[in-house]
Amino acid sequence: MTQIGGAEMVDWNLAVATATRLVRPGPEVSRDEARAIVAELRRHAKASEEHVRAFTRMLPDEADDTPVLVVDRPGWVRANVAGFRELLKPLLEKMQERRAGSPGGAVLGAVGGKVTGVELGMLLSFLASRVLGQYETFAPASRELPASENGGGRLLLVAPNIVHVERELDVQPHDFRLWVCLHEETHRTQFTAVPWLRDHLEGEIQSFLQETEVDPMTVLERIREAAQSLAGGRPEGEAGDDGHSIVELVQTPAQREILGRLTAVMSLLEGHADFVMDGVGPAVVPSVTEIREKFQQRRAKGASRLDLALRKLLGLDAKLRQYRDGERFVRAVVEQVGMDGFNRVWTSPNTLPTKAEISKPADWVARVHRKAES
């Protein structure tokens, strides 16, 4: 990345160090219990492959080598920093060029990267205790964190978070772990069975970032507000009360169009994973009804006013809507045209639903199926 005075816009190493230092310890388990949990998650991840493929009728490329990694909270932080650094490189370079021409740019280069690294680390420490699993689409490979050779990609299962939630919900651990793996395996199947999907998403994201004309200090201020909320530097509920998330700050008219398409795709992917998880669940997860009910209650409630404020500022409340709206879209389409009919959604970028069609599944059916039949 282009540097000014030897300093990057974000000190990524400091972000990792800060998050690792601040992240809460996971639930107490013995060494033998930890080994058993990791082994079980790996078995469930493997078993989920066949369950998901049979239900969705989606067949990944047999040559795909996307790894499944069972990680702790610091491992999740390191993996995500690597992904962020790669994906945000064009935006940060652009911001850095703008800062170079401003008064005091060299000083900001020396100090700003450290400050932003610390604040980003604080946010990652908050998120690291909440994510159960994640398919990393754009992750670069490293010795510690391998990824697919076919353009990156790896599936992360965050063991301490899974154990924490299963204990909090008081559900059967074996069932809950398989239930989580079904959701995350669906995401892996989506990208390995639809070869164009990764490049399409990356193209949309890079187009979004290239359109960014926001002042660098405005973005950094939003990160700072979130970090201050997390540290108690602002009253609970104040952060994000103006209705703007970090993502919403960097929108031009062109970006709003791109963001609309990205929102529709993410709603599709998240809703599809929830639909598959519930569809497969009754056959292989005996207590799926209890798990689903308790988990939905947990999702909707949030942990606290502070948690809700941070979710709003970071745009995480939008992600919760994506689960709900996307699942309704998938369910409605499958009811109308069956699973094979729904799978036309993966034909090309042109058959992906629009943001409006996510709310009106019949419009997608009319557009895609009538056009194909005419």
CSV table of C-alpha atoms in Angstrom, one decimal:
chain,number,residue,atom,x,y,z
A,1,MET,CA,0.0,0.0,0.0
A,2,THR,CA,1.2,3.5,-0.8
A,3,GLN,CA,2.6,5.1,2.4
A,4,ILE,CA,3.2,8.7,3.5
A,5,GLY,CA,6.2,9.2,5.7
A,6,GLY,CA,6.5,5.5,6.2
A,7,ALA,CA,3.0,5.2,7.7
A,8,GLU,CA,-0.1,3.5,6.3
A,9,MET,CA,-3.6,5.0,6.6
A,10,VAL,CA,-4.3,2.1,9.0
A,11,ASP,CA,-1.8,0.4,11.2
A,12,TRP,CA,-3.1,-3.1,10.6
A,13,ASN,CA,-0.6,-4.8,12.9
A,14,LEU,CA,-1.6,-2.5,15.7
A,15,ALA,CA,-5.3,-3.3,14.9
A,16,VAL,CA,-4.6,-7.0,15.4
A,17,ALA,CA,-2.5,-6.4,18.5
A,18,THR,CA,-5.2,-4.2,20.1
A,19,ALA,CA,-8.1,-6.5,19.3
A,20,THR,CA,-6.2,-9.5,20.5
A,21,ARG,CA,-5.4,-7.7,23.8
A,22,LEU,CA,-8.9,-6.5,24.4
A,23,VAL,CA,-11.1,-9.4,23.2
A,24,ARG,CA,-12.9,-11.1,25.9
A,25,PRO,CA,-11.8,-14.6,26.9
A,26,GLY,CA,-14.0,-17.4,25.7
A,27,PRO,CA,-16.0,-19.8,28.0
A,28,GLU,CA,-14.0,-22.0,30.3
A,29,VAL,CA,-13.3,-25.4,28.9
A,30,SER,CA,-10.6,-27.9,29.6
A,31,ARG,CA,-7.9,-28.8,27.1
A,32,ASP,CA,-9.6,-32.1,26.4
A,33,GLU,CA,-13.0,-30.5,26.0
A,34,ALA,CA,-11.5,-28.0,23.6
A,35,ARG,CA,-10.0,-30.7,21.4
A,36,ALA,CA,-13.3,-32.6,21.4
A,37,ILE,CA,-15.2,-29.4,20.4
A,38,VAL,CA,-12.8,-28.7,17.5
A,39,ALA,CA,-13.0,-32.3,16.3
A,40,GLU,CA,-16.8,-32.3,16.4
A,41,LEU,CA,-17.0,-29.0,14.5
A,42,ARG,CA,-14.8,-30.4,11.8
A,43,ARG,CA,-17.0,-33.6,11.6
A,44,HIS,CA,-20.1,-31.5,11.4
A,45,ALA,CA,-18.6,-29.3,8.7
A,46,LYS,CA,-17.8,-32.3,6.6
A,47,ALA,CA,-21.2,-33.9,7.1
A,48,SER,CA,-22.9,-30.6,6.3
A,49,GLU,CA,-21.4,-30.7,2.8
A,50,GLU,CA,-23.6,-33.6,1.7
A,51,HIS,CA,-26.7,-32.4,3.6
A,52,VAL,CA,-26.5,-29.0,1.9
A,53,ARG,CA,-25.7,-30.3,-1.6
A,54,ALA,CA,-28.6,-32.8,-1.4
A,55,PHE,CA,-31.1,-30.2,-0.3
A,56,THR,CA,-30.0,-27.3,-2.6
A,57,ARG,CA,-29.1,-29.5,-5.6
A,58,MET,CA,-26.0,-27.3,-6.0
A,59,LEU,CA,-22.8,-29.1,-6.8
A,60,PRO,CA,-19.5,-27.4,-6.1
A,61,ASP,CA,-16.4,-27.9,-8.3
A,62,GLU,CA,-14.8,-31.1,-7.0
A,63,ALA,CA,-11.4,-29.5,-7.5
A,64,ASP,CA,-12.2,-26.7,-5.1
A,65,ASP,CA,-10.0,-26.8,-2.0
A,66,THR,CA,-11.7,-24.3,0.2
A,67,PRO,CA,-10.5,-25.1,3.7
A,68,VAL,CA,-12.6,-25.2,6.9
A,69,LEU,CA,-10.7,-23.6,9.8
A,70,VAL,CA,-11.8,-23.9,13.4
A,71,VAL,CA,-10.4,-20.7,15.1
A,72,ASP,CA,-10.5,-18.9,18.4
A,73,ARG,CA,-11.4,-15.2,18.7
A,74,PRO,CA,-7.8,-13.9,18.0
A,75,GLY,CA,-7.7,-16.2,15.0
A,76,TRP,CA,-10.9,-14.6,13.7
A,77,VAL,CA,-9.4,-11.1,14.2
A,78,ARG,CA,-6.3,-12.0,12.2
A,79,ALA,CA,-8.3,-13.5,9.4
A,80,ASN,CA,-10.6,-10.6,9.1
A,81,VAL,CA,-7.8,-8.0,9.2
A,82,ALA,CA,-6.1,-9.8,6.3
A,83,GLY,CA,-9.3,-9.7,4.3
A,84,PHE,CA,-10.1,-6.1,5.1
A,85,ARG,CA,-6.6,-5.0,4.2
A,86,GLU,CA,-6.9,-6.7,0.8
A,87,LEU,CA,-10.4,-5.6,0.0
A,88,LEU,CA,-10.1,-2.0,1.2
A,89,LYS,CA,-6.7,-1.3,-0.4
A,90,PRO,CA,-8.1,0.8,-3.3
A,91,LEU,CA,-10.2,3.0,-1.0
A,92,LEU,CA,-7.3,3.5,1.5
A,93,GLU,CA,-4.9,4.4,-1.3
A,94,LYS,CA,-7.4,6.9,-2.6
A,95,MET,CA,-7.9,8.4,0.8
A,96,GLN,CA,-4.1,8.5,1.3
A,97,GLU,CA,-3.5,10.4,-1.9
A,98,ARG,CA,-6.1,13.0,-0.8
A,99,ARG,CA,-4.5,13.3,2.6
A,100,ALA,CA,-1.0,13.7,1.1
A,101,GLY,CA,-2.1,17.0,-0.5
A,102,SER,CA,-3.6,18.4,2.6
A,103,PRO,CA,-1.9,20.6,5.2
A,104,GLY,CA,-0.2,18.4,7.8
A,105,GLY,CA,-0.6,15.3,5.7
A,106,ALA,CA,2.8,13.9,6.8
A,107,VAL,CA,1.9,14.3,10.5
A,108,LEU,CA,-1.5,12.6,9.9
A,109,GLY,CA,0.4,9.8,8.2
A,110,ALA,CA,2.6,9.2,11.2
A,111,VAL,CA,-0.1,9.5,13.8
A,112,GLY,CA,-3.4,8.8,12.1
A,113,GLY,CA,-2.5,5.2,11.2
A,114,LYS,CA,-1.7,4.4,14.8
A,115,VAL,CA,-4.9,6.0,16.1
A,116,THR,CA,-7.1,4.3,13.5
A,117,GLY,CA,-5.3,1.0,14.1
A,118,VAL,CA,-6.2,1.2,17.8
A,119,GLU,CA,-9.8,2.2,17.2
A,120,LEU,CA,-10.3,-0.5,14.5
A,121,GLY,CA,-8.8,-3.0,16.9
A,122,MET,CA,-11.4,-2.0,19.5
A,123,LEU,CA,-14.2,-2.6,17.1
A,124,LEU,CA,-12.8,-6.0,16.0
A,125,SER,CA,-12.5,-7.0,19.7
A,126,PHE,CA,-16.2,-6.3,20.0
A,127,LEU,CA,-17.2,-8.3,16.9
A,128,ALA,CA,-14.8,-11.2,17.6
A,129,SER,CA,-17.0,-12.4,20.5
A,130,ARG,CA,-20.2,-12.4,18.4
A,131,VAL,CA,-19.5,-14.1,15.1
A,132,LEU,CA,-20.3,-17.9,15.1
A,133,GLY,CA,-19.0,-18.6,11.6
A,134,GLN,CA,-18.0,-16.9,8.4
A,135,TYR,CA,-17.2,-17.7,4.8
A,136,GLU,CA,-14.3,-15.4,3.9
A,137,THR,CA,-14.7,-14.7,0.2
A,138,PHE,CA,-11.7,-12.5,-0.5
A,139,ALA,CA,-9.2,-13.8,2.0
A,140,PRO,CA,-5.6,-14.0,1.0
A,141,ALA,CA,-3.8,-17.2,1.9
A,142,SER,CA,-1.1,-17.4,4.6
A,143,ARG,CA,0.8,-20.1,6.4
A,144,GLU,CA,-1.3,-19.6,9.5
A,145,LEU,CA,-4.6,-19.1,7.6
A,146,PRO,CA,-4.7,-21.1,4.4
A,147,ALA,CA,-7.3,-20.3,1.7
A,148,SER,CA,-8.5,-21.8,-1.6
A,149,GLU,CA,-6.0,-21.6,-4.4
A,150,ASN,CA,-8.9,-20.8,-6.8
A,151,GLY,CA,-9.0,-17.1,-5.9
A,152,GLY,CA,-9.1,-17.3,-2.1
A,153,GLY,CA,-11.9,-18.3,0.3
A,154,ARG,CA,-12.0,-20.2,3.5
A,155,LEU,CA,-14.7,-21.2,6.0
A,156,LEU,CA,-14.2,-20.1,9.6
A,157,LEU,CA,-15.9,-21.6,12.6
A,158,VAL,CA,-15.3,-19.6,15.8
A,159,ALA,CA,-15.4,-22.3,18.5
A,160,PRO,CA,-15.5,-20.3,21.7
A,161,ASN,CA,-18.5,-18.2,20.4
A,162,ILE,CA,-20.4,-21.3,19.4
A,163,VAL,CA,-19.9,-22.8,22.8
A,164,HIS,CA,-20.8,-19.5,24.5
A,165,VAL,CA,-24.1,-19.2,22.6
A,166,GLU,CA,-25.1,-22.8,23.0
A,167,ARG,CA,-24.6,-22.4,26.8
A,168,GLU,CA,-26.4,-19.1,26.8
A,169,LEU,CA,-29.4,-20.6,25.0
A,170,ASP,CA,-29.3,-23.8,27.0
A,171,VAL,CA,-29.6,-26.0,23.9
A,172,GLN,CA,-28.2,-29.4,23.0
A,173,PRO,CA,-24.5,-28.7,22.0
A,174,HIS,CA,-24.3,-31.5,19.4
A,175,ASP,CA,-27.4,-30.2,17.6
A,176,PHE,CA,-26.5,-26.5,17.8
A,177,ARG,CA,-23.0,-27.1,16.4
A,178,LEU,CA,-24.4,-29.0,13.4
A,179,TRP,CA,-27.1,-26.3,12.9
A,180,VAL,CA,-24.4,-23.6,12.7
A,181,CYS,CA,-22.3,-25.7,10.3
A,182,LEU,CA,-25.3,-26.1,8.0
A,183,HIS,CA,-25.6,-22.3,7.7
A,184,GLU,CA,-22.0,-21.7,7.1
A,185,GLU,CA,-21.6,-24.6,4.7
A,186,THR,CA,-24.4,-23.2,2.6
A,187,HIS,CA,-22.3,-20.0,2.1
A,188,ARG,CA,-19.3,-22.1,1.1
A,189,THR,CA,-21.5,-24.0,-1.4
A,190,GLN,CA,-22.9,-20.8,-2.8
A,191,PHE,CA,-19.5,-19.6,-3.8
A,192,THR,CA,-17.9,-22.9,-4.8
A,193,ALA,CA,-20.9,-24.0,-6.9
A,194,VAL,CA,-21.4,-20.6,-8.6
A,195,PRO,CA,-18.0,-19.8,-10.1
A,196,TRP,CA,-18.9,-16.3,-11.3
A,197,LEU,CA,-20.3,-15.1,-7.9
A,198,ARG,CA,-17.0,-14.2,-6.2
A,199,ASP,CA,-15.8,-12.1,-9.1
A,200,HIS,CA,-19.2,-10.4,-9.5
A,201,LEU,CA,-19.3,-9.4,-5.8
A,202,GLU,CA,-15.7,-8.2,-5.9
A,203,GLY,CA,-16.4,-6.1,-9.0
A,204,GLU,CA,-19.4,-4.5,-7.3
A,205,ILE,CA,-17.5,-3.8,-4.1
A,206,GLN,CA,-14.5,-2.3,-6.0
A,207,SER,CA,-16.9,-0.1,-8.1
A,208,PHE,CA,-18.4,1.1,-4.9
A,209,LEU,CA,-15.1,2.0,-3.4
A,210,GLN,CA,-13.8,3.7,-6.6
A,211,GLU,CA,-16.8,6.0,-6.4
A,212,THR,CA,-16.0,7.1,-2.9
A,213,GLU,CA,-15.3,10.9,-2.7
A,214,VAL,CA,-15.8,11.3,1.1
A,215,ASP,CA,-13.2,13.2,3.1
A,216,PRO,CA,-10.9,10.7,4.9
A,217,MET,CA,-11.4,12.4,8.2
A,218,THR,CA,-15.1,11.8,8.0
A,219,VAL,CA,-14.7,8.1,7.7
A,220,LEU,CA,-12.1,8.1,10.5
A,221,GLU,CA,-14.5,10.1,12.7
A,222,ARG,CA,-17.2,7.4,12.2
A,223,ILE,CA,-14.7,4.7,13.3
A,224,ARG,CA,-13.8,6.9,16.2
A,225,GLU,CA,-17.4,7.3,17.3
A,226,ALA,CA,-18.0,3.6,17.2
A,227,ALA,CA,-14.8,3.0,19.2
A,228,GLN,CA,-15.7,5.6,21.8
A,229,SER,CA,-19.2,4.1,22.2
A,230,LEU,CA,-17.6,0.7,22.8
A,231,ALA,CA,-15.2,2.2,25.4
A,232,GLY,CA,-18.0,4.1,27.1
A,233,GLY,CA,-16.8,7.5,25.8
A,234,ARG,CA,-20.3,8.4,24.7
A,235,PRO,CA,-23.6,7.9,26.4
A,236,GLU,CA,-25.3,4.6,25.5
A,237,GLY,CA,-27.6,5.0,22.6
A,238,GLU,CA,-26.0,8.2,21.3
A,239,ALA,CA,-23.7,6.7,18.7
A,240,GLY,CA,-25.5,6.5,15.3
A,241,ASP,CA,-28.6,8.4,16.5
A,242,ASP,CA,-28.4,10.6,13.4
A,243,GLY,CA,-29.4,7.5,11.4
A,244,HIS,CA,-26.1,7.1,9.5
A,245,SER,CA,-24.0,4.0,9.5
A,246,ILE,CA,-20.4,4.0,8.4
A,247,VAL,CA,-21.4,2.5,5.0
A,248,GLU,CA,-24.1,5.2,4.5
A,249,LEU,CA,-21.5,8.0,4.8
A,250,VAL,CA,-19.6,7.0,1.6
A,251,GLN,CA,-22.5,7.0,-0.9
A,252,THR,CA,-22.6,9.0,-4.0
A,253,PRO,CA,-25.7,8.6,-6.3
A,254,ALA,CA,-23.7,6.0,-8.3
A,255,GLN,CA,-22.8,4.2,-5.0
A,256,ARG,CA,-26.5,4.1,-3.9
A,257,GLU,CA,-27.2,2.1,-7.1
A,258,ILE,CA,-24.3,-0.3,-6.4
A,259,LEU,CA,-25.3,-0.6,-2.7
A,260,GLY,CA,-28.8,-1.5,-3.7
A,261,ARG,CA,-27.5,-4.4,-5.8
A,262,LEU,CA,-25.1,-5.5,-3.1
A,263,THR,CA,-27.9,-5.4,-0.5
A,264,ALA,CA,-30.1,-7.6,-2.7
A,265,VAL,CA,-27.3,-10.1,-3.2
A,266,MET,CA,-26.4,-10.3,0.5
A,267,SER,CA,-30.0,-10.7,1.4
A,268,LEU,CA,-30.2,-13.6,-1.1
A,269,LEU,CA,-27.1,-15.3,0.3
A,270,GLU,CA,-28.1,-14.8,4.0
A,271,GLY,CA,-31.7,-15.7,3.4
A,272,HIS,CA,-30.8,-18.8,1.4
A,273,ALA,CA,-28.5,-20.0,4.2
A,274,ASP,CA,-31.2,-19.6,6.8
A,275,PHE,CA,-33.7,-21.4,4.5
A,276,VAL,CA,-31.4,-24.3,3.9
A,277,MET,CA,-30.5,-24.5,7.6
A,278,ASP,CA,-34.2,-24.8,8.5
A,279,GLY,CA,-34.9,-27.1,5.6
A,280,VAL,CA,-32.2,-29.6,6.4
A,281,GLY,CA,-32.5,-29.2,10.1
A,282,PRO,CA,-35.6,-31.3,10.9
A,283,ALA,CA,-34.0,-34.4,9.3
A,284,VAL,CA,-30.6,-34.2,11.1
A,285,VAL,CA,-31.0,-31.8,14.1
A,286,PRO,CA,-33.6,-33.2,16.4
A,287,SER,CA,-34.0,-30.1,18.5
A,288,VAL,CA,-34.0,-27.6,15.6
A,289,THR,CA,-37.3,-26.0,16.5
A,290,GLU,CA,-36.2,-25.1,20.0
A,291,ILE,CA,-32.8,-23.9,18.7
A,292,ARG,CA,-34.4,-21.7,16.0
A,293,GLU,CA,-36.9,-20.2,18.4
A,294,LYS,CA,-34.3,-19.3,21.0
A,295,PHE,CA,-31.8,-18.1,18.5
A,296,GLN,CA,-34.3,-15.8,16.8
A,297,GLN,CA,-35.2,-14.3,20.2
A,298,ARG,CA,-31.5,-13.7,20.8
A,299,ARG,CA,-31.0,-12.0,17.4
A,300,ALA,CA,-34.0,-9.7,17.9
A,301,LYS,CA,-33.3,-8.7,21.4
A,302,GLY,CA,-29.6,-7.7,21.2
A,303,ALA,CA,-27.4,-7.6,24.3
A,304,SER,CA,-27.9,-4.0,25.5
A,305,ARG,CA,-28.5,-0.4,24.4
A,306,LEU,CA,-24.8,-0.1,23.7
A,307,ASP,CA,-25.0,-3.2,21.5
A,308,LEU,CA,-27.9,-1.8,19.6
A,309,ALA,CA,-26.2,1.5,19.1
A,310,LEU,CA,-23.1,-0.1,17.7
A,311,ARG,CA,-25.1,-2.4,15.4
A,312,LYS,CA,-26.8,0.7,14.0
A,313,LEU,CA,-23.5,2.6,13.5
A,314,LEU,CA,-21.7,-0.3,11.9
A,315,GLY,CA,-24.7,-1.2,9.7
A,316,LEU,CA,-25.2,-4.6,11.5
A,317,ASP,CA,-28.9,-3.9,11.9
A,318,ALA,CA,-29.2,-4.0,8.1
A,319,LYS,CA,-27.6,-7.5,8.2
A,320,LEU,CA,-30.3,-8.7,10.6
A,321,ARG,CA,-32.9,-7.5,8.1
A,322,GLN,CA,-31.1,-9.3,5.3
A,323,TYR,CA,-31.6,-12.6,7.1
A,324,ARG,CA,-35.3,-12.0,7.5
A,325,ASP,CA,-36.1,-10.5,4.1
A,326,GLY,CA,-33.8,-12.9,2.2
A,327,GLU,CA,-35.3,-15.9,3.8
A,328,ARG,CA,-38.8,-14.8,2.9
A,329,PHE,CA,-37.8,-14.3,-0.7
A,330,VAL,CA,-36.2,-17.7,-1.0
A,331,ARG,CA,-39.1,-19.4,0.7
A,332,ALA,CA,-41.7,-17.7,-1.5
A,333,VAL,CA,-39.8,-18.5,-4.7
A,334,VAL,CA,-39.3,-22.2,-3.8
A,335,GLU,CA,-43.0,-22.4,-3.0
A,336,GLN,CA,-43.9,-21.0,-6.4
A,337,VAL,CA,-41.4,-22.7,-8.7
A,338,GLY,CA,-39.6,-25.4,-6.7
A,339,MET,CA,-35.9,-25.7,-5.8
A,340,ASP,CA,-34.8,-26.1,-9.5
A,341,GLY,CA,-36.8,-23.1,-10.4
A,342,PHE,CA,-35.2,-21.1,-7.6
A,343,ASN,CA,-31.8,-22.2,-8.7
A,344,ARG,CA,-32.1,-20.2,-11.8
A,345,VAL,CA,-31.1,-17.3,-9.6
A,346,TRP,CA,-27.5,-18.6,-9.9
A,347,THR,CA,-27.5,-18.5,-13.7
A,348,SER,CA,-25.8,-15.2,-14.1
A,349,PRO,CA,-25.6,-11.7,-12.5
A,350,ASN,CA,-28.7,-10.8,-14.6
A,351,THR,CA,-30.8,-13.4,-12.8
A,352,LEU,CA,-30.0,-12.2,-9.3
A,353,PRO,CA,-32.9,-10.5,-7.6
A,354,THR,CA,-33.0,-6.7,-7.4
A,355,LYS,CA,-33.5,-5.0,-4.1
A,356,ALA,CA,-37.2,-4.4,-5.0
A,357,GLU,CA,-37.6,-8.1,-6.0
A,358,ILE,CA,-36.4,-9.2,-2.6
A,359,SER,CA,-39.5,-7.7,-1.2
A,360,LYS,CA,-41.7,-8.9,-4.1
A,361,PRO,CA,-40.6,-12.4,-5.0
A,362,ALA,CA,-43.4,-12.8,-7.6
A,363,ASP,CA,-41.8,-10.0,-9.6
A,364,TRP,CA,-38.5,-12.0,-9.8
A,365,VAL,CA,-40.4,-15.1,-10.8
A,366,ALA,CA,-42.2,-13.2,-13.5
A,367,ARG,CA,-39.1,-11.6,-14.8
A,368,VAL,CA,-36.8,-14.6,-14.8
A,369,HIS,CA,-39.2,-17.5,-15.6
A,370,ARG,CA,-41.5,-15.8,-18.1
A,371,LYS,CA,-38.5,-14.4,-20.0
A,372,ALA,CA,-36.9,-17.9,-20.1
A,373,GLU,CA,-40.1,-19.5,-21.3
A,374,SER,CA,-40.9,-16.8,-23.9
